[in-house]
Short mmCIF file of C-alpha atoms and ligand atoms in Angstrom, two decimals:
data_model
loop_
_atom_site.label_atom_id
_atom_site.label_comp_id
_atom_site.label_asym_id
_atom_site.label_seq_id
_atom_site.Cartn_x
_atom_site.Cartn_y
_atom_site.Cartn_z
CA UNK A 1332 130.56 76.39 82.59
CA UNK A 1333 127.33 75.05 82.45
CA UNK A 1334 124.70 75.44 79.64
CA UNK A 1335 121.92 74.00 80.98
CA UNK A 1336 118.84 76.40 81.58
CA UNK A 1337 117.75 77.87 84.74
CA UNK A 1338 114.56 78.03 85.63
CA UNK A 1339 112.07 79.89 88.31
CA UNK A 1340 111.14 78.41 91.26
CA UNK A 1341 108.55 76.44 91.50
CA UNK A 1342 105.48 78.31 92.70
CA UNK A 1343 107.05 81.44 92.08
CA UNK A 1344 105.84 83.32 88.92
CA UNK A 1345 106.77 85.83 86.30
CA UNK A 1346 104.60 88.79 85.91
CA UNK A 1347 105.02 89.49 82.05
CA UNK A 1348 104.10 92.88 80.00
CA UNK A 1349 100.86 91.39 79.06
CA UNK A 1350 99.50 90.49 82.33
CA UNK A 1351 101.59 93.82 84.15
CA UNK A 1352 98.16 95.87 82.81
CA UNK A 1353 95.54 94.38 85.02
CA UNK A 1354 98.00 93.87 88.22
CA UNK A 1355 98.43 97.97 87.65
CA UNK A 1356 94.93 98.49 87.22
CA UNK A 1357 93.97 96.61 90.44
CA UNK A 1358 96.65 98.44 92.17
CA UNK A 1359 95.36 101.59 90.98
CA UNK A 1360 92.44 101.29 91.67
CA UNK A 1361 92.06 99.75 95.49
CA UNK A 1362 95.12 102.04 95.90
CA UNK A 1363 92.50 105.00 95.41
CA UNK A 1364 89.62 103.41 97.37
CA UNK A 1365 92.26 102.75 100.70
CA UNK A 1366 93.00 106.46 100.25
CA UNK A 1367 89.46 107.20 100.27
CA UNK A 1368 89.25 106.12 103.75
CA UNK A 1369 92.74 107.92 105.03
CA UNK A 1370 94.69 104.81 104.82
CA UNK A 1371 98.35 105.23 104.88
CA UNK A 1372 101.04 103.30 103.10
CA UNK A 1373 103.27 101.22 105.25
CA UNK A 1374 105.99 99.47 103.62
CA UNK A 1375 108.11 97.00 105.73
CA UNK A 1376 110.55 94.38 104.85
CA UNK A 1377 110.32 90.72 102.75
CA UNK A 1378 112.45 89.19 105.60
CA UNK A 1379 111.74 89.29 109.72
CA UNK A 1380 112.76 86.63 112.49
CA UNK A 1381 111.06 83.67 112.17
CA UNK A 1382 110.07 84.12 116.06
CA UNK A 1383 107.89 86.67 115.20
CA UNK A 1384 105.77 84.81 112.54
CA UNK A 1385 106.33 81.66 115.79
CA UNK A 1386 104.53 84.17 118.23
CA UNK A 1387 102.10 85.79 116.29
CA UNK A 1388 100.76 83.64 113.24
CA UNK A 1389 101.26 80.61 115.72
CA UNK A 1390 103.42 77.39 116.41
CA UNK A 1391 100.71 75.27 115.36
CA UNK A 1392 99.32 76.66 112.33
CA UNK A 1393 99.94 74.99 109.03
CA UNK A 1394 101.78 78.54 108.07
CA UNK A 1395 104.20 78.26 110.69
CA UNK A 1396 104.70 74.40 111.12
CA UNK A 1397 105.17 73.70 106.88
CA UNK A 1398 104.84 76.32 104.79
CA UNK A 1399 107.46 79.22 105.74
CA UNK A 1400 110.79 79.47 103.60
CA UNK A 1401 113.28 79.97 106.74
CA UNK A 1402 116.82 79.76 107.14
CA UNK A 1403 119.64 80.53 108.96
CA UNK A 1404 121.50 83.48 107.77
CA UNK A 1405 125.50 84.34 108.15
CA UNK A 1406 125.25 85.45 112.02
CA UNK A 1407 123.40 82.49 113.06
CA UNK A 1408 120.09 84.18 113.25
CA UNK A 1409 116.90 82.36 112.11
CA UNK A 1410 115.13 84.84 109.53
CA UNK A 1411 111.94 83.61 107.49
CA UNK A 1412 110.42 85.44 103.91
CA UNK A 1413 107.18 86.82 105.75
CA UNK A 1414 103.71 84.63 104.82
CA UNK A 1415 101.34 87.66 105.14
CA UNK A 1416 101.49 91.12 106.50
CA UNK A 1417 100.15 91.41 109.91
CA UNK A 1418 103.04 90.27 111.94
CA UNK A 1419 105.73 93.10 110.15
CA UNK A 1420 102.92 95.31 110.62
CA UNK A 1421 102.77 94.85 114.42
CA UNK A 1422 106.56 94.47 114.72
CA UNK A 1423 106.87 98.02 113.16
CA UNK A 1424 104.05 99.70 114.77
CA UNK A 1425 105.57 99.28 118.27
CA UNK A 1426 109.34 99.72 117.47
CA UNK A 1427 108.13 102.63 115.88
CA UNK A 1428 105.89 104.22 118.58
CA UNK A 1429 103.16 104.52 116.02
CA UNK A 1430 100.47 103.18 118.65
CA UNK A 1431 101.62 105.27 121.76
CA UNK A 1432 97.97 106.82 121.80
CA UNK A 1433 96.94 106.92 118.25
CA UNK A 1434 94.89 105.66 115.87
CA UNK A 1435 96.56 104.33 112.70
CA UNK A 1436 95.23 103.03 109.23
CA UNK A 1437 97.90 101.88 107.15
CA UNK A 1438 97.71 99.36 104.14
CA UNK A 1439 100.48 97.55 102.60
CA UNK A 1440 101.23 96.01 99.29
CA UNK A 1441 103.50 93.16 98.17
CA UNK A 1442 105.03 89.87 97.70
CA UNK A 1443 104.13 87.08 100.21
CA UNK A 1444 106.15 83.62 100.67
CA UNK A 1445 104.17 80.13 101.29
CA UNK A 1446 105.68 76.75 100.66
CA UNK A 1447 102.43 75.81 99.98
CA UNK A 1448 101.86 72.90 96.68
CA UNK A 1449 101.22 75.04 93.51
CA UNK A 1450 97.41 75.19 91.52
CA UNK A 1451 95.24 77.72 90.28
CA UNK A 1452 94.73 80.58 92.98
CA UNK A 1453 97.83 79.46 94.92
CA UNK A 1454 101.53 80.05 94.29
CA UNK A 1455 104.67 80.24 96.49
CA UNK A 1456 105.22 83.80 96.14
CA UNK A 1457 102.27 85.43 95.97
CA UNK A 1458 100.90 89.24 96.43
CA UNK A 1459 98.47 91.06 98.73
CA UNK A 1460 97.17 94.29 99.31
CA UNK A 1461 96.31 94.20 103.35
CA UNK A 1462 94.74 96.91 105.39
CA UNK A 1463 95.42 97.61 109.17
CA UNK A 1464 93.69 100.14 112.04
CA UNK A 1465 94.97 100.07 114.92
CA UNK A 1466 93.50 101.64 118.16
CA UNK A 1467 89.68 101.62 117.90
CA UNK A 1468 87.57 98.74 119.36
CA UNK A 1469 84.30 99.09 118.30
CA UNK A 1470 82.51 97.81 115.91
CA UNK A 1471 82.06 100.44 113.79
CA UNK A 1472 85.92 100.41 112.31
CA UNK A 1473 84.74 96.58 111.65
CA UNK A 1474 82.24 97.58 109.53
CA UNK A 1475 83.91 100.48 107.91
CA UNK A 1476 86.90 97.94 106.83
CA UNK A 1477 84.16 95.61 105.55
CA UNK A 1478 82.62 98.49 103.49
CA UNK A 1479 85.70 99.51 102.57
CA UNK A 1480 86.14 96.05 101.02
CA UNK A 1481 82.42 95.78 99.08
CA UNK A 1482 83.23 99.48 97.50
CA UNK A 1483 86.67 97.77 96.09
CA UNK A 1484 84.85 95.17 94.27
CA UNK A 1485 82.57 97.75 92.87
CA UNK A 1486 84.94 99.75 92.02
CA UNK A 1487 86.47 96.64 89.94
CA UNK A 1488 83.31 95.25 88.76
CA UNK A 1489 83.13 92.41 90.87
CA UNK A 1490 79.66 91.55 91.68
CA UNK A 1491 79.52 87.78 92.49
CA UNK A 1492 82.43 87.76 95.39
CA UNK A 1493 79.80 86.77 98.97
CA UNK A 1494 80.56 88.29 102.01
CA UNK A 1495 80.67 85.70 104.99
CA UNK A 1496 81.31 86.97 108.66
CA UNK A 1497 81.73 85.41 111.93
CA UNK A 1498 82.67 85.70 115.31
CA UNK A 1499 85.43 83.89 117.46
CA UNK A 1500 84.67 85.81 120.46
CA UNK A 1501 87.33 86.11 123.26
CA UNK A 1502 90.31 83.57 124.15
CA UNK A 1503 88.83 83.05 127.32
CA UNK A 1504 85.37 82.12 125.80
CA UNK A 1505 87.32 79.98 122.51
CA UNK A 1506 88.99 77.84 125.55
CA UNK A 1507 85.49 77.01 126.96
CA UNK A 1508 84.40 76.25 124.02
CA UNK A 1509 87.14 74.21 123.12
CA UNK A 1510 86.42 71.94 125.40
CA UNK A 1511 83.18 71.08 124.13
CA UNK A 1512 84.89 70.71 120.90
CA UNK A 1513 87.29 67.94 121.95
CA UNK A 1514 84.81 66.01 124.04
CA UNK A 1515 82.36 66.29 120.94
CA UNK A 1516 85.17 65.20 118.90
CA UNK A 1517 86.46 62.69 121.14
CA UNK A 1518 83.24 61.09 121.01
CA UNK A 1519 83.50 60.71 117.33
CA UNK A 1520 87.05 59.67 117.24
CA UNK A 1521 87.09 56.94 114.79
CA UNK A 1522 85.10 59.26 112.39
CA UNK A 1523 88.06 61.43 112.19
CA UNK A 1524 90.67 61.72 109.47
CA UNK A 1525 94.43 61.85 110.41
CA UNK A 1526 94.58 65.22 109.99
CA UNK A 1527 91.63 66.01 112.28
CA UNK A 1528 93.08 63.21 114.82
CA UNK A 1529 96.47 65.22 114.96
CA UNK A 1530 94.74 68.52 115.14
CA UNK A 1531 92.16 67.46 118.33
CA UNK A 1532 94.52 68.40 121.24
CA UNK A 1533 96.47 71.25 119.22
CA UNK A 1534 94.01 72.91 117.38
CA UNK A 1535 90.40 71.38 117.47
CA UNK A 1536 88.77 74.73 116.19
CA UNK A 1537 90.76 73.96 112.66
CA UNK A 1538 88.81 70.74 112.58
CA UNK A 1539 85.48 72.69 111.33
CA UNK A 1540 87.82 73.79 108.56
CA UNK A 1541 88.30 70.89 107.32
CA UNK A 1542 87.44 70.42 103.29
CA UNK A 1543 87.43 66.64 103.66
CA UNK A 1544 83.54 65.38 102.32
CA UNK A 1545 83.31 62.49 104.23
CA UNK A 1546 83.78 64.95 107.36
CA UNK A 1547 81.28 67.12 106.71
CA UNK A 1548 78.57 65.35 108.63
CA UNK A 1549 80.31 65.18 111.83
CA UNK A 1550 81.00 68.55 111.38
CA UNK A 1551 78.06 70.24 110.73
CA UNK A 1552 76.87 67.89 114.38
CA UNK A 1553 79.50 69.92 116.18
CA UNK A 1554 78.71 72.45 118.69
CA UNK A 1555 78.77 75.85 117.36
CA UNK A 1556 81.06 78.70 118.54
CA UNK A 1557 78.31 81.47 118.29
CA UNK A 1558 76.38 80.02 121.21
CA UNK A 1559 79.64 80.09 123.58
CA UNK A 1560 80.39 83.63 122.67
CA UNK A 1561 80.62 85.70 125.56
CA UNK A 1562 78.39 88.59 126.17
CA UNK A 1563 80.01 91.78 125.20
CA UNK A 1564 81.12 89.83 121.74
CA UNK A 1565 78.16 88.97 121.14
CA UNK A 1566 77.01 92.75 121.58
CA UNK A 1567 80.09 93.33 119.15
CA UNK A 1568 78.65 90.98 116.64
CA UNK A 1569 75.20 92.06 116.73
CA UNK A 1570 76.12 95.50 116.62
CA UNK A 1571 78.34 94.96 113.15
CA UNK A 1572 75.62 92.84 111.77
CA UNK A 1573 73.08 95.91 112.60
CA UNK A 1574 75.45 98.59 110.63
CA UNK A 1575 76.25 96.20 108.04
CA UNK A 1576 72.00 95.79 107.21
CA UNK A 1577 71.88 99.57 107.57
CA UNK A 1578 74.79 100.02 104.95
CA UNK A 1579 72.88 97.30 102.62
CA UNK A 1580 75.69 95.05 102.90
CA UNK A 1581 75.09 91.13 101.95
CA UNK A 1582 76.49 88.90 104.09
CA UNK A 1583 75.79 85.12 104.95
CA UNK A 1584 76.87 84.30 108.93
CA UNK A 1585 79.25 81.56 108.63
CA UNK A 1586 79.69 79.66 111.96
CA UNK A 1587 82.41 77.29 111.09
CA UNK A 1588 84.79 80.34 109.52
CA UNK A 1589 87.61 79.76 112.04
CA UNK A 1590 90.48 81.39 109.44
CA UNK A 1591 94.04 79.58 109.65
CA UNK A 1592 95.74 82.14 111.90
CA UNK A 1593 96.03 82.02 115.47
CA UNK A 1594 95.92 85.93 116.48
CA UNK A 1595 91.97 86.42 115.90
CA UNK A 1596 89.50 87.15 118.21
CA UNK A 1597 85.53 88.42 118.01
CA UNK A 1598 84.95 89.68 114.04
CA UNK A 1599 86.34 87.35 111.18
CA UNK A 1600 85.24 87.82 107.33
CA UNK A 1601 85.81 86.25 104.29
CA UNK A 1602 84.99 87.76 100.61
CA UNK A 1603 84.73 84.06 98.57
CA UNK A 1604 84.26 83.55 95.13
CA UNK A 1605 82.69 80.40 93.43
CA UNK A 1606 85.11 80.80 89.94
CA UNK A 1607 88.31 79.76 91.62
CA UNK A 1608 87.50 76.41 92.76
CA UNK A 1609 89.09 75.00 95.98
CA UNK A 1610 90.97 78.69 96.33
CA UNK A 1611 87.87 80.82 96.05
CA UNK A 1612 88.73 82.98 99.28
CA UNK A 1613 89.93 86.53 97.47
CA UNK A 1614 89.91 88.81 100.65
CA UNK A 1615 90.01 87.78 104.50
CA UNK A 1616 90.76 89.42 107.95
CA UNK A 1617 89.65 90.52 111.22
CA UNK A 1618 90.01 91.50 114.61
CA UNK A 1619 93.03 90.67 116.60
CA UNK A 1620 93.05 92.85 119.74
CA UNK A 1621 95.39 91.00 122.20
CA UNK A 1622 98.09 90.74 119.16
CA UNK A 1623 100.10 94.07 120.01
CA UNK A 1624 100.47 93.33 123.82
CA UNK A 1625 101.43 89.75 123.03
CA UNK A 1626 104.53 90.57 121.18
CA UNK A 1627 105.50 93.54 123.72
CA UNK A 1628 103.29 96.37 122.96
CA UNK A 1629 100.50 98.35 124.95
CA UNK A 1630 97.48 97.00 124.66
CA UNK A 1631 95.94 97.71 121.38
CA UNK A 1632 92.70 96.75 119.60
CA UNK A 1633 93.09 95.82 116.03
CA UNK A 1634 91.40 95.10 112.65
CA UNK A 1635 92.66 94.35 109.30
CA UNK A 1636 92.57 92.04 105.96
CA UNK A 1637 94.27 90.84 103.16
CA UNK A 1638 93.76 90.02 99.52
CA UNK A 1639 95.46 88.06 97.19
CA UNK A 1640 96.16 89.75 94.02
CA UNK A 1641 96.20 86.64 91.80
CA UNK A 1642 93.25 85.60 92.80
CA UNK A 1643 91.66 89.69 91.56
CA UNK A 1644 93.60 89.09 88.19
CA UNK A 1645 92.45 85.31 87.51
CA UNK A 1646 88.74 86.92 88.27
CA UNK A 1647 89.35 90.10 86.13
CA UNK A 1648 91.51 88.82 83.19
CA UNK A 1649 88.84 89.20 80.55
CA UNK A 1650 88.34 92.90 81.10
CA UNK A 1651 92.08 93.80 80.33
CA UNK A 1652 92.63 97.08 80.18
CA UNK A 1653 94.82 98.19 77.16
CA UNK A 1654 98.24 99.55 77.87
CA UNK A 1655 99.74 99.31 74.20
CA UNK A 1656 101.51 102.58 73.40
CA UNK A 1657 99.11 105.41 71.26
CA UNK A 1658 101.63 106.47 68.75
CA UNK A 1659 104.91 104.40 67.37
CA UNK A 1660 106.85 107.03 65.40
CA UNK A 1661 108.69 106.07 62.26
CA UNK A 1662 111.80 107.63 61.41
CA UNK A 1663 114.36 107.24 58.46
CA UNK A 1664 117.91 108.48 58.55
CA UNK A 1665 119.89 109.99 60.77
CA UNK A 1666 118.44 113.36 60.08
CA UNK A 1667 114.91 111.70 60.93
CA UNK A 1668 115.97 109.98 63.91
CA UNK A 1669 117.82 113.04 65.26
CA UNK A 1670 114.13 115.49 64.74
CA UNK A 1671 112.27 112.58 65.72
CA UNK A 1672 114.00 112.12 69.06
CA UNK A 1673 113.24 116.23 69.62
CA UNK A 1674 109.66 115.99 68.24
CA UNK A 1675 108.99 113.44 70.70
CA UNK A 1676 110.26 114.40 73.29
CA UNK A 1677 108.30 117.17 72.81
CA UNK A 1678 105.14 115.58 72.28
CA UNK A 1679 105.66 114.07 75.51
CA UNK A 1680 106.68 117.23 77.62
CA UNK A 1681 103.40 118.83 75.99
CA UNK A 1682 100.74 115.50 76.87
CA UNK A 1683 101.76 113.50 79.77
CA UNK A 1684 98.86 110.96 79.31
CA UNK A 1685 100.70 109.83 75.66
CA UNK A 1686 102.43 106.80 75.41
CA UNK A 1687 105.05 106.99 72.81
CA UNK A 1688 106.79 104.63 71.89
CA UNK A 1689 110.22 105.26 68.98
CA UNK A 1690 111.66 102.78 66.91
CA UNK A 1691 115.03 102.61 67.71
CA UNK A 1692 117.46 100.56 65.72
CA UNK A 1693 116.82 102.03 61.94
CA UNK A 1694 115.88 100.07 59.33
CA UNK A 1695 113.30 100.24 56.25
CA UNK A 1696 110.08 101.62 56.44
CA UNK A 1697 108.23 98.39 55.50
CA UNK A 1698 109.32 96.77 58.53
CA UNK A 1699 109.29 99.74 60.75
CA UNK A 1700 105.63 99.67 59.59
CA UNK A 1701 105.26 96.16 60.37
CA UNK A 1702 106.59 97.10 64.25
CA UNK A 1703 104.11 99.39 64.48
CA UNK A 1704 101.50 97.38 63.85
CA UNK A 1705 102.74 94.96 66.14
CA UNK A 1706 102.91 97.44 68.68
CA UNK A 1707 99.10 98.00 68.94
CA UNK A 1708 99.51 101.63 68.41
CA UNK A 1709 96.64 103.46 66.89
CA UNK A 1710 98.59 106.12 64.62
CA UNK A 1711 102.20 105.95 63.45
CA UNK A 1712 104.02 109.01 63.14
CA UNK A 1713 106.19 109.21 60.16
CA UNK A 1714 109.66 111.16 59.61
CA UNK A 1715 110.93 110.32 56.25
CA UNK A 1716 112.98 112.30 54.15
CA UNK A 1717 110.59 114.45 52.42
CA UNK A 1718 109.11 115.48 55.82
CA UNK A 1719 112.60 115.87 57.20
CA UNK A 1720 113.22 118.46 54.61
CA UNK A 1721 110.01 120.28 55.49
CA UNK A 1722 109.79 120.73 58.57
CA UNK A 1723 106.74 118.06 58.57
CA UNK A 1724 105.25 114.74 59.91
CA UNK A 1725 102.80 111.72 58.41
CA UNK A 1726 99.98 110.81 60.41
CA UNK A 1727 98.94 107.44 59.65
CA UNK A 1728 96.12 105.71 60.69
CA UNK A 1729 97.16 102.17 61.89
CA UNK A 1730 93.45 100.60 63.20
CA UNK A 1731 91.10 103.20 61.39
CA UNK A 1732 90.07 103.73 57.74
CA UNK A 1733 91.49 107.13 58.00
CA UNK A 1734 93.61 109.19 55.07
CA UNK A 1735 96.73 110.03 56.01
CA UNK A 1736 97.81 113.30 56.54
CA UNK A 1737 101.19 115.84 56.28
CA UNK A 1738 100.83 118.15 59.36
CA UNK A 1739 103.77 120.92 60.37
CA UNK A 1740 105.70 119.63 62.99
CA UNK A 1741 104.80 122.52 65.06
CA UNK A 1742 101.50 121.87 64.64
CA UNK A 1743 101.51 117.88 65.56
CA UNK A 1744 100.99 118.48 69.65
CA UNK A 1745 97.48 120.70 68.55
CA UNK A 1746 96.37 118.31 66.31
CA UNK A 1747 96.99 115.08 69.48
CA UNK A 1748 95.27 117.12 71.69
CA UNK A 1749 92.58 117.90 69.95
CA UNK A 1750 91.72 114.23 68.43
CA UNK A 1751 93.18 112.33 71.40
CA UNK A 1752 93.76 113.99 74.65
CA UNK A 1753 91.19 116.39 74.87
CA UNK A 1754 90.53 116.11 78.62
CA UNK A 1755 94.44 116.73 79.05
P1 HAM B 436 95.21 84.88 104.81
O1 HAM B 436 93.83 84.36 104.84
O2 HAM B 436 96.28 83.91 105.17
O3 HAM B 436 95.25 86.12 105.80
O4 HAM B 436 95.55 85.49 103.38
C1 HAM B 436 94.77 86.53 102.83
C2 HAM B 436 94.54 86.30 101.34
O5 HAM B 436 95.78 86.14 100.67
C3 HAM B 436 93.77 85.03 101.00
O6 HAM B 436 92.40 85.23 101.15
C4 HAM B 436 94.18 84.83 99.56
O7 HAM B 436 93.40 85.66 98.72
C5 HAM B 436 95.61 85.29 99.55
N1 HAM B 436 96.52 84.13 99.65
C6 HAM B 436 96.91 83.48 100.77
N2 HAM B 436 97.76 82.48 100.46
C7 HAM B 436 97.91 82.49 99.13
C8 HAM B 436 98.68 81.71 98.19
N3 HAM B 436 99.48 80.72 98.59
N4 HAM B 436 98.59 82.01 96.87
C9 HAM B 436 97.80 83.02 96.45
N5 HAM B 436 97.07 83.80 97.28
C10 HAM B 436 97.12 83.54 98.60
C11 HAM B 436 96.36 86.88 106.03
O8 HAM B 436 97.37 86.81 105.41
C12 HAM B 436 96.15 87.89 107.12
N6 HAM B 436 97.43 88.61 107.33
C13 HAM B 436 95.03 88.87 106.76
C14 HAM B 436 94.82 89.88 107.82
C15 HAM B 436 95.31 91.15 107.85
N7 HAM B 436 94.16 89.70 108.96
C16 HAM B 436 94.22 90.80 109.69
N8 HAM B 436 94.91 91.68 109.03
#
């Protein structure tokens, strides 16, 4: 057999118990916000046909053209590890009936699968929290979601993330202005990278993505997308604008945000961050009302977004909260360890909030002590023979210049409460 090590896939990373503290506390606490606004949990599987990312996401996006993992399972059938949310969310919503007539605002939460090339900000597996409502058109839900959205960062302490909205109006009004696109474009063919040349007859609105600099110029020449909108999206637009002033929302209008998905029409937004470099986009959605009927559903107006959890924890690593256990209880003997395993198990029946963690595994007190230390706990409990024989416990101070002190066993979960837990 061999010895050699194996090792994770590239772009695909461990979340260790030092980092698993700020993933929970993100969780947490846009869990709490989405329930806020009556959002439901939705959870749906990691793998769906790759036909539905195909139809939905679209055949000439870079998602769907390089960066899905597919494969062909044991039936024959082409499956693929699902880039982002939206598509499983559709899929389910109308084998499920949940949009016969009725509104719905779910939110998900999980791993996502690019086979996009590894930095900072962008992995191969990667997480999001997404939101989706389902069944109201106006452009009220649009600015609820995006309010939704500003109160998460808030509620994190994120106050540098801008807001950056746009409109992509209807299909009918993008294929107009598409072809002002490619003639502008086609004018200014030699000025175009090979990227840009590729994307002119399959996606030209992608072009005003571009990052290349020496592009820029050309781009900023092109014709914009706001004046082709088409007059009830541009009612839309100035409508979500209006509610977003009245709300005090910032927000910079951003003509060339096209997003890299095919299923968006009218509102798009962004929530970008200048700390992350070329990967600064932490939250994005919008609208995508024709979606549900073009995969087989009733027609169905739509609005959602996703974030990208690494991107939260690179941006809120400093503030970690701590997770490290308040008590590490000492024991010596098997008398000891047999009344510590009942005291603690009563101290945790009696104060839920306590994190308790036991030394298992025996040995002397001077390295028991020196595990408790390690352990970040803030008192160690102690059972040693003396206390055994009494009926007693040590409270030690581990951080604190504090005396120690002998308490009654009986009287230990009093004594927590009181100096700890005293909201519990
Ligand atoms: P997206 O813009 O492709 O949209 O992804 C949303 C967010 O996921 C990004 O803004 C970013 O924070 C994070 N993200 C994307 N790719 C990576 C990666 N390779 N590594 C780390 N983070 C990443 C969607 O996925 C849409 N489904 C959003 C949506 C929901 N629109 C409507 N409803």
């Amino acid at each position: 057999m061999s010895s050699q090590k194996i090792q994770a896939i590239r772009g695909m990373n461990d979340i260790l118990p030092t980092q698993t503290p700020i993933w929970q506390h993100i969780e947490t606490t846009i869990r709490q916000v989405l329930h806020s606004y009556a959002y439901q949990e939705i959870r749906l599987p990691l793998l769906e046909a790759t036909e539905l990312f195909n139809r939905t996401i679209g055949e000439v996006t870079d998602i769907v053209e390089k960066e899905m993992f597919s494969f062909t399972d044991r039936n024959g059938d082409r499956l693929s590890l699902r880039p982002e949310g939206t598509a499983g969310c559709v899929r389910a919503g109308i084998e499920q009936g949940l949009f016969y007539n009725q509104i719905q605002r779910l939110w998900y939460m999980g791993p996502m699968f690019r086979h996009e090339r590894p930095q900072k900000g962008r992995y191969r597996q990667f997480h999001q929290i997404g939101a989706e409502a389902y069944g109201l058109a106006g452009p009220d839900i649009d600015a609820e979601i995006i309010l939704m959205t500003a109160r998460f960062w808030r509620q994190l302490g994120l106050n540098d993330l801008e807001l950056q909205i746009n409109s992509l109006g209807t299909a009918a009004a993008r294929a107009a202005y598409r072809e002002h696109l490619v003639n502008y474009f086609s004018d200014h063919h030699k000025q175009l990278d090979a990227d840009s040349q590729r994307r002119l007859h399959t996606n030209p609105l992608r072009i005003l993505d571009s990052k290349n600099p020496d592009m820029q110029t050309l781009i900023e020449g092109a014709p914009q997308l706001l004046e082709h909108l088409d007059e009830p999206s541009q009612t839309h637009f100035a409508m979500l604008k209006q509610l977003l002033d009245q709300a005090g929302v910032n927000y910079r209008v951003n003509p060339r945000l096209v997003r890299g998905l095919d299923y968006y029409n009218r509102t798009v937004f962004e929530w970008v961050t200048q700390k992350l470099g070329a990967q600064g986009t932490v939250c994005a959605g919008g609208r995508y009302d024709t979606l549900v009927e073009q995969i087989g559903g009733r027609a169905t107006p739509a609005i959602g977004f996703a974030m990208g959890i690494e991107r939260l924890v690179l941006l809120l690593d400093a503030e970690m909260p701590n997770n490290a256990p308040h008590i590490y209880l000492i024991t010596v003997g098997d008398e000891g360890m047999q009344q510590g395993f009942r005291l603690a198990e009563t101290l945790r029946d009696a104060i839920p909030k306590l994190r308790l963690l036991t030394h298992c595994g025996g040995g002397r007190f001077k390295s028991q002590f020196k595990r408790a230390d390690k352990s970040g706990a803030k008192i160690a409990l102690v059972l040693g023979e003396d206390e055994v024989a009494k009926q007693q416990v040590t409270v030690k101070y581990l951080r604190e210049k504090q005396p120690q002190l002998s308490l009654a066993q009986s009287d230990l979960v009093h004594y927590l409460k009181e100096n700890f837990f005293s909201d519990s």
